[in-house]
PDB file of C-alpha atoms in Angstrom:
ATOM      1  CA  MET A   1    -125.316 -65.616  33.431  1.00 61.00           C
ATOM      2  CA  LYS A   2    -125.036 -61.988  32.621  1.00 89.00           C
ATOM      3  CA  SER A   3    -122.772 -61.446  29.850  1.00 92.00           C
ATOM      4  CA  VAL A   4    -120.690 -59.076  27.927  1.00 95.00           C
ATOM      5  CA  LEU A   5    -118.881 -58.290  24.954  1.00 95.00           C
ATOM      6  CA  LEU A   6    -115.383 -56.910  24.892  1.00 96.00           C
ATOM      7  CA  ALA A   7    -113.656 -54.657  22.192  1.00 96.00           C
ATOM      8  CA  PHE A   8    -110.245 -53.335  22.849  1.00 96.00           C
ATOM      9  CA  GLN A   9    -107.552 -52.689  20.512  1.00 94.00           C
ATOM     10  CA  ASN A  10    -104.700 -54.277  22.650  1.00 91.00           C
ATOM     11  CA  ASP A  11    -104.555 -57.299  25.044  1.00 93.00           C
ATOM     12  CA  ARG A  12    -103.544 -55.433  28.167  1.00 93.00           C
ATOM     13  CA  ALA A  13    -106.596 -53.479  28.262  1.00 92.00           C
ATOM     14  CA  SER A  14    -108.839 -56.123  27.278  1.00 94.00           C
ATOM     15  CA  THR A  15    -107.444 -58.485  30.089  1.00 95.00           C
ATOM     16  CA  VAL A  16    -107.717 -55.947  32.776  1.00 94.00           C
ATOM     17  CA  ILE A  17    -111.347 -55.090  31.880  1.00 95.00           C
ATOM     18  CA  LYS A  18    -111.966 -58.973  31.237  1.00 96.00           C
ATOM     19  CA  ASN A  19    -110.780 -59.532  35.019  1.00 95.00           C
ATOM     20  CA  ALA A  20    -113.459 -57.142  36.481  1.00 95.00           C
ATOM     21  CA  VAL A  21    -116.254 -58.139  34.921  1.00 95.00           C
ATOM     22  CA  VAL A  22    -115.596 -61.634  35.251  1.00 96.00           C
ATOM     23  CA  GLN A  23    -115.021 -60.866  39.129  1.00 95.00           C
ATOM     24  CA  GLY A  24    -118.114 -59.193  39.009  1.00 93.00           C
ATOM     25  CA  GLY A  25    -120.099 -62.203  37.737  1.00 94.00           C
ATOM     26  CA  TYR A  26    -120.172 -61.702  34.112  1.00 95.00           C
ATOM     27  CA  SER A  27    -119.068 -63.995  31.442  1.00 94.00           C
ATOM     28  CA  VAL A  28    -117.397 -62.469  28.225  1.00 95.00           C
ATOM     29  CA  GLN A  29    -119.368 -63.778  25.310  1.00 93.00           C
ATOM     30  CA  CYS A  30    -116.518 -62.554  22.701  1.00 92.00           C
ATOM     31  CA  ASP A  31    -113.288 -60.442  23.119  1.00 96.00           C
ATOM     32  CA  CYS A  32    -112.371 -58.637  20.165  1.00 95.00           C
ATOM     33  CA  ARG A  33    -109.608 -56.363  18.824  1.00 95.00           C
ATOM     34  CA  SER A  34    -111.575 -54.528  15.832  1.00 95.00           C
ATOM     35  CA  GLY A  35    -115.021 -53.028  14.901  1.00 95.00           C
ATOM     36  CA  ALA A  36    -115.538 -55.674  12.361  1.00 94.00           C
ATOM     37  CA  GLU A  37    -115.196 -58.764  14.640  1.00 95.00           C
ATOM     38  CA  VAL A  38    -118.038 -56.694  16.988  1.00 94.00           C
ATOM     39  CA  ILE A  39    -120.305 -56.420  14.009  1.00 93.00           C
ATOM     40  CA  ARG A  40    -119.833 -59.843  12.653  1.00 92.00           C
ATOM     41  CA  TYR A  41    -120.662 -61.230  16.203  1.00 91.00           C
ATOM     42  CA  ALA A  42    -123.762 -58.854  16.532  1.00 89.00           C
ATOM     43  CA  GLU A  43    -124.801 -60.032  13.114  1.00 88.00           C
ATOM     44  CA  ARG A  44    -124.913 -63.491  14.459  1.00 87.00           C
ATOM     45  CA  MET A  45    -126.697 -62.607  17.724  1.00 81.00           C
ATOM     46  CA  ALA A  46    -129.338 -60.494  16.362  1.00 68.00           C
ATOM     47  CA  GLU A  47    -131.596 -59.383  19.510  1.00 69.00           C
ATOM     48  CA  MET A  48    -129.565 -61.346  21.913  1.00 82.00           C
ATOM     49  CA  LEU A  49    -126.587 -58.651  21.812  1.00 87.00           C
ATOM     50  CA  PRO A  50    -124.943 -58.299  25.025  1.00 92.00           C
ATOM     51  CA  PRO A  51    -123.718 -54.836  26.394  1.00 94.00           C
ATOM     52  CA  ILE A  52    -120.696 -53.966  24.655  1.00 94.00           C
ATOM     53  CA  VAL A  53    -117.421 -52.332  26.710  1.00 96.00           C
ATOM     54  CA  CYS A  54    -114.721 -50.879  24.400  1.00 96.00           C
ATOM     55  CA  GLY A  55    -112.040 -48.557  24.361  1.00 95.00           C
ATOM     56  CA  PHE A  56    -112.465 -45.443  21.701  1.00 94.00           C
ATOM     57  CA  ARG A  57    -110.086 -46.572  19.354  1.00 94.00           C
ATOM     58  CA  LEU A  58    -110.196 -50.030  17.785  1.00 95.00           C
ATOM     59  CA  ALA A  59    -107.952 -51.456  15.197  1.00 92.00           C
ATOM     60  CA  ASP A  60    -110.146 -50.538  12.339  1.00 95.00           C
ATOM     61  CA  MET A  61    -112.711 -47.674  13.637  1.00 95.00           C
ATOM     62  CA  THR A  62    -113.490 -45.611  16.569  1.00 94.00           C
ATOM     63  CA  ALA A  63    -116.147 -46.520  19.043  1.00 94.00           C
ATOM     64  CA  LYS A  64    -118.653 -43.913  17.668  1.00 93.00           C
ATOM     65  CA  ASP A  65    -118.200 -45.325  14.093  1.00 93.00           C
ATOM     66  CA  LEU A  66    -118.902 -49.063  15.634  1.00 94.00           C
ATOM     67  CA  TYR A  67    -121.950 -47.925  17.574  1.00 94.00           C
ATOM     68  CA  GLU A  68    -123.418 -46.163  14.326  1.00 92.00           C
ATOM     69  CA  MET A  69    -123.114 -49.514  12.558  1.00 92.00           C
ATOM     70  CA  LEU A  70    -124.587 -51.772  15.124  1.00 91.00           C
ATOM     71  CA  PRO A  71    -128.081 -52.541  15.247  1.00 87.00           C
ATOM     72  CA  GLN A  72    -130.492 -49.932  17.070  1.00 85.00           C
ATOM     73  CA  GLY A  73    -130.822 -50.398  20.577  1.00 83.00           C
ATOM     74  CA  ALA A  74    -127.268 -51.827  21.155  1.00 89.00           C
ATOM     75  CA  ASN A  75    -125.613 -51.016  24.443  1.00 92.00           C
ATOM     76  CA  VAL A  76    -122.106 -49.559  24.177  1.00 94.00           C
ATOM     77  CA  ILE A  77    -119.936 -48.109  27.061  1.00 94.00           C
ATOM     78  CA  VAL A  78    -116.760 -46.598  25.864  1.00 95.00           C
ATOM     79  CA  LEU A  79    -114.022 -46.086  28.277  1.00 95.00           C
ATOM     80  CA  LEU A  80    -112.233 -42.751  27.411  1.00 93.00           C
ATOM     81  CA  SER A  81    -108.367 -41.889  28.872  1.00 91.00           C
ATOM     82  CA  ALA A  82    -107.980 -38.513  30.409  1.00 90.00           C
ATOM     83  CA  ALA A  83    -106.875 -36.985  27.082  1.00 91.00           C
ATOM     84  CA  GLN A  84    -110.125 -38.392  25.408  1.00 91.00           C
ATOM     85  CA  SER A  85    -112.751 -37.395  28.046  1.00 85.00           C
ATOM     86  CA  ALA A  86    -113.622 -34.386  25.952  1.00 86.00           C
ATOM     87  CA  LEU A  87    -114.865 -36.462  23.192  1.00 85.00           C
ATOM     88  CA  ARG A  88    -117.785 -37.964  25.371  1.00 84.00           C
ATOM     89  CA  TYR A  89    -119.609 -34.538  23.979  1.00 85.00           C
ATOM     90  CA  ASP A  90    -119.357 -35.960  20.413  1.00 85.00           C
ATOM     91  CA  LEU A  91    -120.659 -39.329  21.250  1.00 87.00           C
ATOM     92  CA  PRO A  92    -124.359 -40.359  20.010  1.00 87.00           C
ATOM     93  CA  SER A  93    -126.802 -40.062  22.672  1.00 81.00           C
ATOM     94  CA  GLY A  94    -127.237 -44.019  23.178  1.00 80.00           C
ATOM     95  CA  MET A  95    -123.392 -44.462  24.076  1.00 90.00           C
ATOM     96  CA  LEU A  96    -122.343 -44.321  27.671  1.00 91.00           C
ATOM     97  CA  ALA A  97    -118.603 -43.065  28.561  1.00 92.00           C
ATOM     98  CA  LEU A  98    -116.745 -43.710  31.462  1.00 93.00           C
ATOM     99  CA  ASN A  99    -113.520 -42.105  32.334  1.00 91.00           C
ATOM    100  CA  LEU A 100    -110.024 -43.879  32.822  1.00 90.00           C
ATOM    101  CA  PRO A 101    -108.936 -44.594  35.529  1.00 91.00           C
ATOM    102  CA  LEU A 102    -112.014 -46.452  36.202  1.00 88.00           C
ATOM    103  CA  SER A 103    -113.252 -48.053  39.360  1.00 90.00           C
ATOM    104  CA  LYS A 104    -114.449 -51.823  39.029  1.00 92.00           C
ATOM    105  CA  SER A 105    -117.680 -51.062  40.775  1.00 91.00           C
ATOM    106  CA  ASP A 106    -118.453 -47.995  38.221  1.00 92.00           C
ATOM    107  CA  LEU A 107    -117.947 -50.207  35.372  1.00 94.00           C
ATOM    108  CA  LEU A 108    -120.349 -53.054  37.303  1.00 93.00           C
ATOM    109  CA  GLN A 109    -123.136 -50.482  38.295  1.00 92.00           C
ATOM    110  CA  THR A 110    -123.162 -49.433  34.832  1.00 92.00           C
ATOM    111  CA  LEU A 111    -123.517 -53.064  33.454  1.00 92.00           C
ATOM    112  CA  GLU A 112    -126.183 -53.687  36.242  1.00 89.00           C
ATOM    113  CA  SER A 113    -128.145 -50.665  35.204  1.00 88.00           C
ATOM    114  CA  ILE A 114    -127.950 -51.413  31.430  1.00 87.00           C
ATOM    115  CA  GLU A 115    -129.083 -55.144  32.503  1.00 83.00           C
ATOM    116  CA  LEU A 116    -132.225 -54.108  34.625  1.00 79.00           C
ATOM    117  CA  ALA A 117    -133.189 -51.652  32.140  1.00 76.00           C
ATOM    118  CA  SER A 118    -133.358 -54.345  29.327  1.00 68.00           C
ATOM    119  CA  GLU A 119    -135.681 -56.510  31.338  1.00 63.00           C
ATOM    120  CA  PRO A 120    -139.382 -56.704  30.324  1.00 59.00           C
ATOM    121  CA  PRO A 121    -141.712 -54.157  31.616  1.00 55.00           C
ATOM    122  CA  VAL A 122    -143.792 -55.148  34.583  1.00 57.00           C
ATOM    123  CA  ARG A 123    -146.750 -52.893  34.176  1.00 54.00           C
ATOM    124  CA  GLU A 124    -147.570 -49.527  32.115  1.00 54.00           C
ATOM    125  CA  ARG A 125    -148.780 -46.348  33.203  1.00 48.00           C
ATOM    126  CA  VAL A 126    -151.104 -43.984  31.411  1.00 50.00           C
ATOM    127  CA  HIS A 127    -149.768 -40.732  32.481  1.00 73.00           C
ATOM    128  CA  ARG A 128    -146.627 -39.208  34.177  1.00 79.00           C
ATOM    129  CA  SER A 129    -147.392 -37.976  37.979  1.00 87.00           C
ATOM    130  CA  ASP A 130    -145.198 -35.366  39.767  1.00 88.00           C
ATOM    131  CA  ASP A 131    -143.229 -38.122  41.397  1.00 92.00           C
ATOM    132  CA  GLU A 132    -142.202 -39.711  38.071  1.00 91.00           C
ATOM    133  CA  LYS A 133    -141.292 -36.431  36.815  1.00 91.00           C
ATOM    134  CA  ARG A 134    -138.996 -36.023  40.128  1.00 94.00           C
ATOM    135  CA  ILE A 135    -137.386 -39.559  39.396  1.00 95.00           C
ATOM    136  CA  ILE A 136    -136.689 -38.801  35.715  1.00 93.00           C
ATOM    137  CA  ASP A 137    -134.947 -35.676  36.603  1.00 94.00           C
ATOM    138  CA  GLU A 138    -132.894 -37.555  39.402  1.00 95.00           C
ATOM    139  CA  ALA A 139    -131.950 -39.947  36.912  1.00 94.00           C
ATOM    140  CA  LYS A 140    -131.193 -37.468  34.419  1.00 93.00           C
ATOM    141  CA  THR A 141    -128.915 -35.433  37.167  1.00 94.00           C
ATOM    142  CA  LEU A 142    -127.121 -38.838  38.064  1.00 92.00           C
ATOM    143  CA  LEU A 143    -126.329 -39.689  34.214  1.00 90.00           C
ATOM    144  CA  MET A 144    -125.056 -35.743  33.972  1.00 90.00           C
ATOM    145  CA  GLU A 145    -122.662 -36.597  37.051  1.00 89.00           C
ATOM    146  CA  ARG A 146    -121.628 -39.902  36.290  1.00 87.00           C
ATOM    147  CA  HIS A 147    -121.368 -40.035  32.558  1.00 87.00           C
ATOM    148  CA  LEU A 148    -120.702 -36.207  31.951  1.00 86.00           C
ATOM    149  CA  MET A 149    -123.907 -35.892  29.716  1.00 87.00           C
ATOM    150  CA  THR A 150    -125.346 -32.683  29.179  1.00 89.00           C
ATOM    151  CA  GLU A 151    -129.239 -32.355  30.011  1.00 89.00           C
ATOM    152  CA  SER A 152    -130.495 -33.346  26.836  1.00 88.00           C
ATOM    153  CA  GLN A 153    -128.015 -36.389  26.091  1.00 90.00           C
ATOM    154  CA  ALA A 154    -129.318 -37.618  29.495  1.00 90.00           C
ATOM    155  CA  HIS A 155    -132.920 -37.237  28.569  1.00 91.00           C
ATOM    156  CA  ARG A 156    -132.431 -38.809  25.198  1.00 89.00           C
ATOM    157  CA  TYR A 157    -130.527 -41.635  26.725  1.00 91.00           C
ATOM    158  CA  LEU A 158    -133.380 -42.502  28.910  1.00 92.00           C
ATOM    159  CA  GLN A 159    -135.924 -42.332  26.128  1.00 90.00           C
ATOM    160  CA  ARG A 160    -133.717 -44.501  24.025  1.00 89.00           C
ATOM    161  CA  GLN A 161    -133.554 -47.011  26.578  1.00 90.00           C
ATOM    162  CA  SER A 162    -137.129 -47.053  27.518  1.00 89.00           C
ATOM    163  CA  MET A 163    -138.536 -47.231  23.888  1.00 87.00           C
ATOM    164  CA  ASN A 164    -135.742 -50.043  23.317  1.00 86.00           C
ATOM    165  CA  ASN A 165    -137.102 -52.043  26.346  1.00 86.00           C
ATOM    166  CA  GLY A 166    -140.786 -51.212  26.249  1.00 88.00           C
ATOM    167  CA  ARG A 167    -140.893 -49.308  29.329  1.00 89.00           C
ATOM    168  CA  LYS A 168    -142.163 -46.168  30.795  1.00 91.00           C
ATOM    169  CA  MET A 169    -139.297 -43.367  31.000  1.00 92.00           C
ATOM    170  CA  ALA A 170    -140.057 -43.345  34.669  1.00 92.00           C
ATOM    171  CA  GLU A 171    -139.685 -47.018  35.191  1.00 92.00           C
ATOM    172  CA  THR A 172    -136.277 -46.948  33.420  1.00 93.00           C
ATOM    173  CA  ALA A 173    -135.368 -43.830  35.660  1.00 93.00           C
ATOM    174  CA  ALA A 174    -136.023 -45.485  38.857  1.00 93.00           C
ATOM    175  CA  ILE A 175    -134.141 -48.576  37.980  1.00 92.00           C
ATOM    176  CA  ILE A 176    -130.949 -46.338  36.946  1.00 91.00           C
ATOM    177  CA  LEU A 177    -131.480 -44.620  40.281  1.00 92.00           C
ATOM    178  CA  SER A 178    -131.737 -47.633  42.140  1.00 90.00           C
ATOM    179  CA  HIS A 179    -128.192 -49.007  41.031  1.00 83.00           C
ATOM    180  CA  GLY A 180    -126.589 -45.497  41.110  1.00 70.00           C
TER     181      GLY A 180
END
């Protein structure tokens, strides 16, 4: 079963997101209130760490601080209020940000994209064709529009996901587009 880790400072926010992901077919492995809880859980899970959905502020740190303390390749989706939306430009390139109010389908599609991009590669390619370049550009455009990333942030996100999962960048881009 697909799983996710939640990290929200208050119970209400956690309950709303928990209901959405459970209805979408995910199990919640851990429902944390602080960054320290997430880090302890991450240390126990090693390479099996599920995607983390969190608010920008936790009881003891920000989502950005948390991301920087997690193992490389951790997938973190931070939910930003309208007042916090400008903070997305200060987030590390590997973090995804979604604006509140959030539709359940946007959250589930983002989780599905992370899950599919994390699956082992099917095959490798030696060079990048024009079609592959086009797919990468389309995926970057989608990331820029949906997550308000800059072009360089979207490119770095595709690179990081590809490297972390042993995939070619065009394969990761195609997965994102197929669930976009």
